[in-house]
Amino acid sequence: MTDVQNQEPEKKPQQPDESPWWVEGPKTIILSLFLALGIRTFVAEARYIPSGSMLPTLQINDRLIVDKVSYKFKDPKRGDIVVFAPTAALEKQNFHDAFIKRVVGLPGDKVELKEGKVYINDKPLTENYVRDPDRPDDPAQPKPLTLVNVCPSLQQSYLSKKVTVPAGSYLVLGDNRKNSYDSRCWGIVPREKIIGRAMVRFWPLNHMGKLDEQPPYETAK
Protein backbone atom coordinates (compact mmCIF):
# COMPACT_ATOMS: atom_id res chain seq x y z
CA MET A 1 0.00 0.00 0.00
CA THR A 2 1.38 3.34 -0.92
CA ASP A 3 1.40 6.42 1.24
CA VAL A 4 -0.54 8.36 -1.38
CA GLN A 5 -3.93 7.19 -2.53
CA ASN A 6 -4.79 7.45 -6.17
CA GLN A 7 -7.13 10.43 -6.76
CA GLU A 8 -9.52 10.94 -9.57
CA PRO A 9 -9.09 14.09 -11.62
CA GLU A 10 -11.02 17.05 -10.20
CA LYS A 11 -14.30 17.74 -11.91
CA LYS A 12 -15.05 21.36 -12.65
CA PRO A 13 -18.43 22.51 -11.35
CA GLN A 14 -20.94 22.88 -14.08
CA GLN A 15 -22.04 26.42 -14.79
CA PRO A 16 -25.78 26.88 -14.88
CA ASP A 17 -27.15 27.55 -18.30
CA GLU A 18 -28.03 31.20 -18.76
CA SER A 19 -31.55 31.74 -19.98
CA PRO A 20 -31.98 34.07 -22.92
CA TRP A 21 -33.03 37.66 -22.17
CA TRP A 22 -36.52 37.15 -23.56
CA VAL A 23 -37.08 34.56 -20.83
CA GLU A 24 -35.32 36.34 -17.95
CA GLY A 25 -36.87 39.72 -18.77
CA PRO A 26 -40.51 38.68 -18.25
CA LYS A 27 -39.56 36.67 -15.17
CA THR A 28 -37.95 39.75 -13.61
CA ILE A 29 -40.94 41.92 -14.45
CA ILE A 30 -43.40 39.39 -12.99
CA LEU A 31 -41.34 39.06 -9.80
CA SER A 32 -41.10 42.84 -9.45
CA LEU A 33 -44.85 43.22 -9.90
CA PHE A 34 -45.49 40.46 -7.38
CA LEU A 35 -43.29 42.16 -4.79
CA ALA A 36 -44.77 45.58 -5.49
CA LEU A 37 -48.33 44.30 -5.16
CA GLY A 38 -47.42 42.40 -2.01
CA ILE A 39 -45.93 45.52 -0.45
CA ARG A 40 -48.94 47.63 -1.48
CA THR A 41 -51.41 45.07 -0.16
CA PHE A 42 -49.81 44.24 3.16
CA VAL A 43 -47.15 46.83 4.06
CA ALA A 44 -47.53 50.32 2.61
CA GLU A 45 -48.96 52.20 -0.32
CA ALA A 46 -48.85 55.68 -1.82
CA ARG A 47 -51.82 58.03 -1.76
CA TYR A 48 -52.44 61.55 -2.96
CA ILE A 49 -54.59 64.32 -1.49
CA PRO A 50 -57.39 65.39 -3.88
CA SER A 51 -59.11 68.02 -1.70
CA GLY A 52 -58.50 70.74 0.86
CA SER A 53 -60.28 69.02 3.74
CA MET A 54 -57.03 68.49 5.68
CA LEU A 55 -55.59 71.99 5.27
CA PRO A 56 -53.26 73.29 6.58
CA THR A 57 -51.69 69.94 7.51
CA LEU A 58 -52.01 68.43 4.03
CA GLN A 59 -52.13 70.37 0.78
CA ILE A 60 -53.98 69.43 -2.38
CA ASN A 61 -51.87 67.04 -4.50
CA ASP A 62 -49.57 66.07 -1.61
CA ARG A 63 -48.27 62.50 -1.98
CA LEU A 64 -48.16 60.30 1.12
CA ILE A 65 -46.98 56.88 2.24
CA VAL A 66 -49.62 55.02 4.22
CA ASP A 67 -48.42 52.49 6.80
CA LYS A 68 -50.67 49.42 6.68
CA VAL A 69 -48.80 47.31 9.25
CA SER A 70 -48.71 49.14 12.60
CA TYR A 71 -52.46 48.97 13.21
CA LYS A 72 -52.25 45.21 13.07
CA PHE A 73 -50.39 45.42 16.40
CA LYS A 74 -51.85 48.54 18.02
CA ASP A 75 -54.98 50.66 17.89
CA PRO A 76 -55.26 54.10 16.29
CA LYS A 77 -54.56 57.01 18.65
CA ARG A 78 -56.22 60.37 18.95
CA GLY A 79 -54.49 62.69 16.51
CA ASP A 80 -53.51 60.00 13.99
CA ILE A 81 -54.19 60.85 10.35
CA VAL A 82 -55.86 57.76 8.91
CA VAL A 83 -56.93 56.54 5.49
CA PHE A 84 -60.12 54.50 5.46
CA ALA A 85 -62.49 52.87 3.03
CA PRO A 86 -66.01 54.33 2.75
CA THR A 87 -68.28 53.32 5.60
CA ALA A 88 -71.73 51.81 5.00
CA ALA A 89 -73.25 55.29 5.33
CA LEU A 90 -70.86 56.68 2.72
CA GLU A 91 -71.39 53.75 0.37
CA LYS A 92 -75.12 54.50 0.41
CA GLN A 93 -74.18 57.97 -0.86
CA ASN A 94 -72.17 56.38 -3.72
CA PHE A 95 -68.73 57.17 -2.31
CA HIS A 96 -66.19 54.59 -3.46
CA ASP A 97 -62.76 56.19 -2.95
CA ALA A 98 -60.83 56.18 0.33
CA PHE A 99 -61.06 59.11 2.73
CA ILE A 100 -58.31 60.70 4.83
CA LYS A 101 -59.15 62.37 8.16
CA ARG A 102 -57.80 62.80 11.68
CA VAL A 103 -58.88 60.57 14.57
CA VAL A 104 -60.57 62.72 17.22
CA GLY A 105 -62.88 60.38 19.13
CA LEU A 106 -61.80 56.97 20.46
CA PRO A 107 -64.04 54.02 21.42
CA GLY A 108 -66.05 54.92 24.52
CA ASP A 109 -65.41 58.67 24.26
CA LYS A 110 -68.30 61.07 24.77
CA VAL A 111 -67.89 63.63 21.99
CA GLU A 112 -69.69 66.93 21.67
CA LEU A 113 -69.39 69.86 19.28
CA LYS A 114 -70.24 73.26 20.79
CA GLU A 115 -69.76 76.45 18.78
CA GLY A 116 -67.23 74.69 16.57
CA LYS A 117 -65.21 73.42 19.55
CA VAL A 118 -64.71 69.70 20.17
CA TYR A 119 -65.31 68.39 23.70
CA ILE A 120 -64.12 64.95 24.74
CA ASN A 121 -65.73 63.61 27.92
CA ASP A 122 -66.95 67.14 28.71
CA LYS A 123 -63.46 68.69 28.39
CA PRO A 124 -62.34 70.88 25.45
CA LEU A 125 -59.82 69.32 23.09
CA THR A 126 -56.83 71.46 22.17
CA GLU A 127 -56.40 71.20 18.40
CA ASN A 128 -53.46 73.27 17.21
CA TYR A 129 -53.65 71.59 13.81
CA VAL A 130 -57.11 72.94 12.90
CA ARG A 131 -57.23 75.57 10.15
CA ASP A 132 -57.88 79.03 11.62
CA PRO A 133 -61.49 79.85 10.62
CA ASP A 134 -60.56 83.57 10.47
CA ARG A 135 -57.59 83.01 8.15
CA PRO A 136 -58.02 84.61 4.71
CA ASP A 137 -58.71 81.93 2.16
CA ASP A 138 -56.25 81.16 -0.61
CA PRO A 139 -58.00 82.07 -3.89
CA ALA A 140 -56.33 79.04 -5.48
CA GLN A 141 -58.18 76.73 -3.08
CA PRO A 142 -61.85 75.74 -3.34
CA LYS A 143 -64.21 78.18 -1.66
CA PRO A 144 -64.70 77.08 1.97
CA LEU A 145 -68.10 75.72 2.87
CA THR A 146 -70.04 76.47 6.02
CA LEU A 147 -70.99 73.50 8.17
CA VAL A 148 -74.59 74.01 7.07
CA ASN A 149 -73.50 73.35 3.49
CA VAL A 150 -71.12 70.53 4.43
CA CYS A 151 -73.88 68.78 6.39
CA PRO A 152 -77.12 69.69 4.59
CA SER A 153 -79.22 69.20 7.73
CA LEU A 154 -77.54 70.01 11.03
CA GLN A 155 -80.51 68.59 12.90
CA GLN A 156 -79.76 65.20 11.37
CA SER A 157 -75.98 65.40 11.53
CA TYR A 158 -74.15 62.84 13.67
CA LEU A 159 -72.74 65.49 16.01
CA SER A 160 -75.86 67.62 16.35
CA LYS A 161 -75.83 66.36 19.95
CA LYS A 162 -73.39 64.61 22.29
CA VAL A 163 -72.57 61.06 21.15
CA THR A 164 -70.68 58.11 22.62
CA VAL A 165 -68.30 56.49 20.16
CA PRO A 166 -69.18 52.76 19.92
CA ALA A 167 -66.65 50.04 20.72
CA GLY A 168 -64.37 49.24 17.81
CA SER A 169 -65.15 52.56 16.08
CA TYR A 170 -63.56 55.99 15.68
CA LEU A 171 -64.81 59.52 15.12
CA VAL A 172 -62.81 61.42 12.50
CA LEU A 173 -62.70 65.08 11.44
CA GLY A 174 -60.85 67.06 8.80
CA ASP A 175 -58.41 69.76 9.91
CA ASN A 176 -60.16 72.25 7.62
CA ARG A 177 -63.43 72.22 9.51
CA LYS A 178 -65.17 74.65 7.15
CA ASN A 179 -64.61 72.36 4.18
CA SER A 180 -64.56 68.74 5.34
CA TYR A 181 -67.22 66.10 4.86
CA ASP A 182 -66.50 64.02 7.95
CA SER A 183 -67.99 62.31 11.02
CA ARG A 184 -70.08 65.38 11.78
CA CYS A 185 -72.20 64.48 8.79
CA TRP A 186 -72.21 60.68 8.42
CA GLY A 187 -71.00 59.10 11.66
CA ILE A 188 -68.19 56.87 12.87
CA VAL A 189 -65.56 54.71 11.15
CA PRO A 190 -65.50 51.01 12.10
CA ARG A 191 -62.02 49.68 12.92
CA GLU A 192 -62.08 47.23 10.01
CA LYS A 193 -62.56 50.07 7.51
CA ILE A 194 -59.27 51.74 8.45
CA ILE A 195 -56.63 51.03 5.79
CA GLY A 196 -53.66 52.55 7.61
CA ARG A 197 -51.96 55.60 9.03
CA ALA A 198 -50.55 58.39 6.87
CA MET A 199 -46.89 58.49 7.91
CA VAL A 200 -44.65 60.25 5.38
CA ARG A 201 -45.14 62.96 2.76
CA PHE A 202 -42.80 62.37 -0.18
CA TRP A 203 -44.11 65.06 -2.52
CA PRO A 204 -43.63 67.96 -2.97
CA LEU A 205 -39.95 67.70 -2.15
CA ASN A 206 -39.88 70.93 -0.14
CA HIS A 207 -42.48 69.48 2.25
CA MET A 208 -41.08 65.96 2.35
CA GLY A 209 -40.91 64.34 5.78
CA LYS A 210 -42.72 62.42 8.48
CA LEU A 211 -46.18 63.62 9.46
CA ASP A 212 -46.77 64.63 13.05
CA GLU A 213 -43.23 63.80 14.14
CA GLN A 214 -43.87 66.31 16.92
CA PRO A 215 -47.66 66.19 17.16
CA PRO A 216 -49.18 69.69 17.20
CA TYR A 217 -52.12 68.55 19.32
CA GLU A 218 -52.81 67.72 22.93
CA THR A 219 -54.88 64.78 24.09
CA ALA A 220 -57.96 65.70 26.08
CA LYS A 221 -57.52 64.81 29.74
PDB file of C-alpha atoms in Angstrom:
ATOM      1  CA  MET A   1       0.000   0.000   0.000  1.00  0.00           C
ATOM      2  CA  THR A   2       1.384   3.336  -0.920  1.00  0.00           C
ATOM      3  CA  ASP A   3       1.399   6.423   1.237  1.00  0.00           C
ATOM      4  CA  VAL A   4      -0.544   8.363  -1.378  1.00  0.00           C
ATOM      5  CA  GLN A   5      -3.926   7.188  -2.531  1.00  0.00           C
ATOM      6  CA  ASN A   6      -4.790   7.450  -6.169  1.00  0.00           C
ATOM      7  CA  GLN A   7      -7.132  10.426  -6.757  1.00  0.00           C
ATOM      8  CA  GLU A   8      -9.525  10.941  -9.571  1.00  0.00           C
ATOM      9  CA  PRO A   9      -9.086  14.095 -11.620  1.00  0.00           C
ATOM     10  CA  GLU A  10     -11.021  17.049 -10.201  1.00  0.00           C
ATOM     11  CA  LYS A  11     -14.299  17.737 -11.910  1.00  0.00           C
ATOM     12  CA  LYS A  12     -15.050  21.361 -12.645  1.00  0.00           C
ATOM     13  CA  PRO A  13     -18.434  22.511 -11.348  1.00  0.00           C
ATOM     14  CA  GLN A  14     -20.935  22.877 -14.084  1.00  0.00           C
ATOM     15  CA  GLN A  15     -22.044  26.424 -14.787  1.00  0.00           C
ATOM     16  CA  PRO A  16     -25.782  26.876 -14.880  1.00  0.00           C
ATOM     17  CA  ASP A  17     -27.154  27.547 -18.297  1.00  0.00           C
ATOM     18  CA  GLU A  18     -28.026  31.195 -18.762  1.00  0.00           C
ATOM     19  CA  SER A  19     -31.546  31.738 -19.976  1.00  0.00           C
ATOM     20  CA  PRO A  20     -31.982  34.073 -22.924  1.00  0.00           C
ATOM     21  CA  TRP A  21     -33.032  37.659 -22.166  1.00  0.00           C
ATOM     22  CA  TRP A  22     -36.519  37.154 -23.561  1.00  0.00           C
ATOM     23  CA  VAL A  23     -37.075  34.557 -20.829  1.00  0.00           C
ATOM     24  CA  GLU A  24     -35.315  36.343 -17.953  1.00  0.00           C
ATOM     25  CA  GLY A  25     -36.872  39.724 -18.769  1.00  0.00           C
ATOM     26  CA  PRO A  26     -40.508  38.683 -18.249  1.00  0.00           C
ATOM     27  CA  LYS A  27     -39.556  36.666 -15.172  1.00  0.00           C
ATOM     28  CA  THR A  28     -37.948  39.747 -13.613  1.00  0.00           C
ATOM     29  CA  ILE A  29     -40.945  41.921 -14.446  1.00  0.00           C
ATOM     30  CA  ILE A  30     -43.395  39.386 -12.991  1.00  0.00           C
ATOM     31  CA  LEU A  31     -41.340  39.058  -9.802  1.00  0.00           C
ATOM     32  CA  SER A  32     -41.103  42.840  -9.450  1.00  0.00           C
ATOM     33  CA  LEU A  33     -44.850  43.221  -9.902  1.00  0.00           C
ATOM     34  CA  PHE A  34     -45.492  40.459  -7.385  1.00  0.00           C
ATOM     35  CA  LEU A  35     -43.285  42.155  -4.789  1.00  0.00           C
ATOM     36  CA  ALA A  36     -44.771  45.579  -5.490  1.00  0.00           C
ATOM     37  CA  LEU A  37     -48.328  44.296  -5.164  1.00  0.00           C
ATOM     38  CA  GLY A  38     -47.422  42.400  -2.012  1.00  0.00           C
ATOM     39  CA  ILE A  39     -45.932  45.524  -0.448  1.00  0.00           C
ATOM     40  CA  ARG A  40     -48.942  47.626  -1.477  1.00  0.00           C
ATOM     41  CA  THR A  41     -51.411  45.068  -0.159  1.00  0.00           C
ATOM     42  CA  PHE A  42     -49.806  44.240   3.157  1.00  0.00           C
ATOM     43  CA  VAL A  43     -47.147  46.826   4.065  1.00  0.00           C
ATOM     44  CA  ALA A  44     -47.533  50.322   2.607  1.00  0.00           C
ATOM     45  CA  GLU A  45     -48.956  52.202  -0.318  1.00  0.00           C
ATOM     46  CA  ALA A  46     -48.849  55.679  -1.824  1.00  0.00           C
ATOM     47  CA  ARG A  47     -51.825  58.031  -1.756  1.00  0.00           C
ATOM     48  CA  TYR A  48     -52.438  61.550  -2.962  1.00  0.00           C
ATOM     49  CA  ILE A  49     -54.593  64.317  -1.487  1.00  0.00           C
ATOM     50  CA  PRO A  50     -57.385  65.394  -3.885  1.00  0.00           C
ATOM     51  CA  SER A  51     -59.111  68.018  -1.705  1.00  0.00           C
ATOM     52  CA  GLY A  52     -58.498  70.742   0.860  1.00  0.00           C
ATOM     53  CA  SER A  53     -60.284  69.025   3.744  1.00  0.00           C
ATOM     54  CA  MET A  54     -57.030  68.487   5.677  1.00  0.00           C
ATOM     55  CA  LEU A  55     -55.588  71.992   5.268  1.00  0.00           C
ATOM     56  CA  PRO A  56     -53.259  73.295   6.579  1.00  0.00           C
ATOM     57  CA  THR A  57     -51.690  69.936   7.512  1.00  0.00           C
ATOM     58  CA  LEU A  58     -52.011  68.429   4.034  1.00  0.00           C
ATOM     59  CA  GLN A  59     -52.133  70.374   0.783  1.00  0.00           C
ATOM     60  CA  ILE A  60     -53.985  69.427  -2.384  1.00  0.00           C
ATOM     61  CA  ASN A  61     -51.872  67.035  -4.504  1.00  0.00           C
ATOM     62  CA  ASP A  62     -49.573  66.068  -1.611  1.00  0.00           C
ATOM     63  CA  ARG A  63     -48.265  62.505  -1.985  1.00  0.00           C
ATOM     64  CA  LEU A  64     -48.157  60.303   1.120  1.00  0.00           C
ATOM     65  CA  ILE A  65     -46.977  56.883   2.238  1.00  0.00           C
ATOM     66  CA  VAL A  66     -49.625  55.020   4.218  1.00  0.00           C
ATOM     67  CA  ASP A  67     -48.416  52.494   6.800  1.00  0.00           C
ATOM     68  CA  LYS A  68     -50.671  49.419   6.681  1.00  0.00           C
ATOM     69  CA  VAL A  69     -48.797  47.315   9.253  1.00  0.00           C
ATOM     70  CA  SER A  70     -48.709  49.138  12.596  1.00  0.00           C
ATOM     71  CA  TYR A  71     -52.456  48.967  13.206  1.00  0.00           C
ATOM     72  CA  LYS A  72     -52.250  45.206  13.072  1.00  0.00           C
ATOM     73  CA  PHE A  73     -50.388  45.420  16.398  1.00  0.00           C
ATOM     74  CA  LYS A  74     -51.855  48.540  18.016  1.00  0.00           C
ATOM     75  CA  ASP A  75     -54.984  50.663  17.892  1.00  0.00           C
ATOM     76  CA  PRO A  76     -55.258  54.101  16.287  1.00  0.00           C
ATOM     77  CA  LYS A  77     -54.563  57.007  18.646  1.00  0.00           C
ATOM     78  CA  ARG A  78     -56.225  60.370  18.951  1.00  0.00           C
ATOM     79  CA  GLY A  79     -54.495  62.691  16.509  1.00  0.00           C
ATOM     80  CA  ASP A  80     -53.506  59.996  13.990  1.00  0.00           C
ATOM     81  CA  ILE A  81     -54.187  60.850  10.352  1.00  0.00           C
ATOM     82  CA  VAL A  82     -55.865  57.764   8.912  1.00  0.00           C
ATOM     83  CA  VAL A  83     -56.931  56.544   5.492  1.00  0.00           C
ATOM     84  CA  PHE A  84     -60.117  54.498   5.464  1.00  0.00           C
ATOM     85  CA  ALA A  85     -62.494  52.867   3.029  1.00  0.00           C
ATOM     86  CA  PRO A  86     -66.007  54.331   2.752  1.00  0.00           C
ATOM     87  CA  THR A  87     -68.281  53.316   5.602  1.00  0.00           C
ATOM     88  CA  ALA A  88     -71.729  51.815   4.999  1.00  0.00           C
ATOM     89  CA  ALA A  89     -73.250  55.293   5.332  1.00  0.00           C
ATOM     90  CA  LEU A  90     -70.857  56.680   2.718  1.00  0.00           C
ATOM     91  CA  GLU A  91     -71.386  53.745   0.370  1.00  0.00           C
ATOM     92  CA  LYS A  92     -75.117  54.498   0.409  1.00  0.00           C
ATOM     93  CA  GLN A  93     -74.183  57.967  -0.863  1.00  0.00           C
ATOM     94  CA  ASN A  94     -72.171  56.378  -3.715  1.00  0.00           C
ATOM     95  CA  PHE A  95     -68.734  57.169  -2.308  1.00  0.00           C
ATOM     96  CA  HIS A  96     -66.192  54.595  -3.462  1.00  0.00           C
ATOM     97  CA  ASP A  97     -62.764  56.191  -2.952  1.00  0.00           C
ATOM     98  CA  ALA A  98     -60.829  56.178   0.326  1.00  0.00           C
ATOM     99  CA  PHE A  99     -61.058  59.109   2.734  1.00  0.00           C
ATOM    100  CA  ILE A 100     -58.314  60.700   4.830  1.00  0.00           C
ATOM    101  CA  LYS A 101     -59.149  62.373   8.160  1.00  0.00           C
ATOM    102  CA  ARG A 102     -57.797  62.798  11.682  1.00  0.00           C
ATOM    103  CA  VAL A 103     -58.880  60.573  14.575  1.00  0.00           C
ATOM    104  CA  VAL A 104     -60.573  62.715  17.220  1.00  0.00           C
ATOM    105  CA  GLY A 105     -62.883  60.376  19.129  1.00  0.00           C
ATOM    106  CA  LEU A 106     -61.799  56.968  20.465  1.00  0.00           C
ATOM    107  CA  PRO A 107     -64.035  54.022  21.417  1.00  0.00           C
ATOM    108  CA  GLY A 108     -66.052  54.915  24.519  1.00  0.00           C
ATOM    109  CA  ASP A 109     -65.411  58.672  24.264  1.00  0.00           C
ATOM    110  CA  LYS A 110     -68.300  61.066  24.773  1.00  0.00           C
ATOM    111  CA  VAL A 111     -67.889  63.625  21.987  1.00  0.00           C
ATOM    112  CA  GLU A 112     -69.694  66.927  21.675  1.00  0.00           C
ATOM    113  CA  LEU A 113     -69.392  69.860  19.279  1.00  0.00           C
ATOM    114  CA  LYS A 114     -70.237  73.262  20.790  1.00  0.00           C
ATOM    115  CA  GLU A 115     -69.762  76.451  18.785  1.00  0.00           C
ATOM    116  CA  GLY A 116     -67.225  74.695  16.568  1.00  0.00           C
ATOM    117  CA  LYS A 117     -65.211  73.420  19.546  1.00  0.00           C
ATOM    118  CA  VAL A 118     -64.707  69.695  20.171  1.00  0.00           C
ATOM    119  CA  TYR A 119     -65.313  68.393  23.696  1.00  0.00           C
ATOM    120  CA  ILE A 120     -64.116  64.948  24.745  1.00  0.00           C
ATOM    121  CA  ASN A 121     -65.734  63.606  27.919  1.00  0.00           C
ATOM    122  CA  ASP A 122     -66.945  67.144  28.714  1.00  0.00           C
ATOM    123  CA  LYS A 123     -63.465  68.692  28.387  1.00  0.00           C
ATOM    124  CA  PRO A 124     -62.340  70.876  25.454  1.00  0.00           C
ATOM    125  CA  LEU A 125     -59.820  69.322  23.089  1.00  0.00           C
ATOM    126  CA  THR A 126     -56.827  71.464  22.172  1.00  0.00           C
ATOM    127  CA  GLU A 127     -56.403  71.205  18.403  1.00  0.00           C
ATOM    128  CA  ASN A 128     -53.464  73.266  17.209  1.00  0.00           C
ATOM    129  CA  TYR A 129     -53.650  71.593  13.806  1.00  0.00           C
ATOM    130  CA  VAL A 130     -57.111  72.943  12.901  1.00  0.00           C
ATOM    131  CA  ARG A 131     -57.226  75.572  10.155  1.00  0.00           C
ATOM    132  CA  ASP A 132     -57.883  79.027  11.620  1.00  0.00           C
ATOM    133  CA  PRO A 133     -61.486  79.853  10.623  1.00  0.00           C
ATOM    134  CA  ASP A 134     -60.561  83.566  10.467  1.00  0.00           C
ATOM    135  CA  ARG A 135     -57.593  83.005   8.155  1.00  0.00           C
ATOM    136  CA  PRO A 136     -58.023  84.606   4.713  1.00  0.00           C
ATOM    137  CA  ASP A 137     -58.712  81.926   2.156  1.00  0.00           C
ATOM    138  CA  ASP A 138     -56.247  81.158  -0.612  1.00  0.00           C
ATOM    139  CA  PRO A 139     -58.002  82.069  -3.887  1.00  0.00           C
ATOM    140  CA  ALA A 140     -56.333  79.039  -5.484  1.00  0.00           C
ATOM    141  CA  GLN A 141     -58.182  76.728  -3.077  1.00  0.00           C
ATOM    142  CA  PRO A 142     -61.853  75.742  -3.338  1.00  0.00           C
ATOM    143  CA  LYS A 143     -64.212  78.183  -1.660  1.00  0.00           C
ATOM    144  CA  PRO A 144     -64.699  77.080   1.974  1.00  0.00           C
ATOM    145  CA  LEU A 145     -68.098  75.721   2.874  1.00  0.00           C
ATOM    146  CA  THR A 146     -70.041  76.470   6.015  1.00  0.00           C
ATOM    147  CA  LEU A 147     -70.989  73.501   8.170  1.00  0.00           C
ATOM    148  CA  VAL A 148     -74.593  74.013   7.065  1.00  0.00           C
ATOM    149  CA  ASN A 149     -73.503  73.348   3.487  1.00  0.00           C
ATOM    150  CA  VAL A 150     -71.122  70.529   4.433  1.00  0.00           C
ATOM    151  CA  CYS A 151     -73.878  68.777   6.387  1.00  0.00           C
ATOM    152  CA  PRO A 152     -77.119  69.693   4.589  1.00  0.00           C
ATOM    153  CA  SER A 153     -79.216  69.199   7.728  1.00  0.00           C
ATOM    154  CA  LEU A 154     -77.542  70.012  11.033  1.00  0.00           C
ATOM    155  CA  GLN A 155     -80.513  68.590  12.897  1.00  0.00           C
ATOM    156  CA  GLN A 156     -79.761  65.197  11.367  1.00  0.00           C
ATOM    157  CA  SER A 157     -75.981  65.396  11.526  1.00  0.00           C
ATOM    158  CA  TYR A 158     -74.152  62.843  13.672  1.00  0.00           C
ATOM    159  CA  LEU A 159     -72.737  65.493  16.015  1.00  0.00           C
ATOM    160  CA  SER A 160     -75.857  67.619  16.350  1.00  0.00           C
ATOM    161  CA  LYS A 161     -75.826  66.365  19.953  1.00  0.00           C
ATOM    162  CA  LYS A 162     -73.386  64.608  22.288  1.00  0.00           C
ATOM    163  CA  VAL A 163     -72.569  61.058  21.152  1.00  0.00           C
ATOM    164  CA  THR A 164     -70.684  58.114  22.621  1.00  0.00           C
ATOM    165  CA  VAL A 165     -68.298  56.485  20.156  1.00  0.00           C
ATOM    166  CA  PRO A 166     -69.181  52.760  19.923  1.00  0.00           C
ATOM    167  CA  ALA A 167     -66.651  50.038  20.723  1.00  0.00           C
ATOM    168  CA  GLY A 168     -64.371  49.243  17.807  1.00  0.00           C
ATOM    169  CA  SER A 169     -65.146  52.555  16.083  1.00  0.00           C
ATOM    170  CA  TYR A 170     -63.556  55.986  15.684  1.00  0.00           C
ATOM    171  CA  LEU A 171     -64.809  59.517  15.116  1.00  0.00           C
ATOM    172  CA  VAL A 172     -62.809  61.424  12.501  1.00  0.00           C
ATOM    173  CA  LEU A 173     -62.698  65.076  11.444  1.00  0.00           C
ATOM    174  CA  GLY A 174     -60.853  67.063   8.804  1.00  0.00           C
ATOM    175  CA  ASP A 175     -58.414  69.756   9.906  1.00  0.00           C
ATOM    176  CA  ASN A 176     -60.156  72.255   7.619  1.00  0.00           C
ATOM    177  CA  ARG A 177     -63.435  72.221   9.512  1.00  0.00           C
ATOM    178  CA  LYS A 178     -65.171  74.650   7.150  1.00  0.00           C
ATOM    179  CA  ASN A 179     -64.608  72.356   4.183  1.00  0.00           C
ATOM    180  CA  SER A 180     -64.560  68.742   5.340  1.00  0.00           C
ATOM    181  CA  TYR A 181     -67.217  66.100   4.865  1.00  0.00           C
ATOM    182  CA  ASP A 182     -66.496  64.019   7.953  1.00  0.00           C
ATOM    183  CA  SER A 183     -67.989  62.309  11.024  1.00  0.00           C
ATOM    184  CA  ARG A 184     -70.077  65.379  11.780  1.00  0.00           C
ATOM    185  CA  CYS A 185     -72.204  64.477   8.786  1.00  0.00           C
ATOM    186  CA  TRP A 186     -72.210  60.683   8.417  1.00  0.00           C
ATOM    187  CA  GLY A 187     -71.004  59.099  11.659  1.00  0.00           C
ATOM    188  CA  ILE A 188     -68.191  56.872  12.871  1.00  0.00           C
ATOM    189  CA  VAL A 189     -65.562  54.710  11.148  1.00  0.00           C
ATOM    190  CA  PRO A 190     -65.500  51.011  12.104  1.00  0.00           C
ATOM    191  CA  ARG A 191     -62.024  49.683  12.922  1.00  0.00           C
ATOM    192  CA  GLU A 192     -62.080  47.233  10.012  1.00  0.00           C
ATOM    193  CA  LYS A 193     -62.558  50.073   7.507  1.00  0.00           C
ATOM    194  CA  ILE A 194     -59.266  51.741   8.447  1.00  0.00           C
ATOM    195  CA  ILE A 195     -56.626  51.026   5.794  1.00  0.00           C
ATOM    196  CA  GLY A 196     -53.657  52.545   7.610  1.00  0.00           C
ATOM    197  CA  ARG A 197     -51.960  55.601   9.029  1.00  0.00           C
ATOM    198  CA  ALA A 198     -50.545  58.393   6.874  1.00  0.00           C
ATOM    199  CA  MET A 199     -46.890  58.494   7.911  1.00  0.00           C
ATOM    200  CA  VAL A 200     -44.649  60.248   5.377  1.00  0.00           C
ATOM    201  CA  ARG A 201     -45.136  62.958   2.763  1.00  0.00           C
ATOM    202  CA  PHE A 202     -42.797  62.365  -0.175  1.00  0.00           C
ATOM    203  CA  TRP A 203     -44.106  65.058  -2.522  1.00  0.00           C
ATOM    204  CA  PRO A 204     -43.626  67.956  -2.966  1.00  0.00           C
ATOM    205  CA  LEU A 205     -39.945  67.703  -2.148  1.00  0.00           C
ATOM    206  CA  ASN A 206     -39.881  70.931  -0.140  1.00  0.00           C
ATOM    207  CA  HIS A 207     -42.483  69.482   2.249  1.00  0.00           C
ATOM    208  CA  MET A 208     -41.079  65.962   2.347  1.00  0.00           C
ATOM    209  CA  GLY A 209     -40.912  64.340   5.780  1.00  0.00           C
ATOM    210  CA  LYS A 210     -42.718  62.416   8.483  1.00  0.00           C
ATOM    211  CA  LEU A 211     -46.175  63.618   9.459  1.00  0.00           C
ATOM    212  CA  ASP A 212     -46.766  64.634  13.053  1.00  0.00           C
ATOM    213  CA  GLU A 213     -43.227  63.799  14.135  1.00  0.00           C
ATOM    214  CA  GLN A 214     -43.872  66.306  16.922  1.00  0.00           C
ATOM    215  CA  PRO A 215     -47.660  66.188  17.158  1.00  0.00           C
ATOM    216  CA  PRO A 216     -49.182  69.686  17.200  1.00  0.00           C
ATOM    217  CA  TYR A 217     -52.121  68.548  19.315  1.00  0.00           C
ATOM    218  CA  GLU A 218     -52.809  67.715  22.927  1.00  0.00           C
ATOM    219  CA  THR A 219     -54.882  64.777  24.087  1.00  0.00           C
ATOM    220  CA  ALA A 220     -57.955  65.700  26.075  1.00  0.00           C
ATOM    221  CA  LYS A 221     -57.518  64.809  29.741  1.00  0.00           C
TER     222      LYS A 221
END
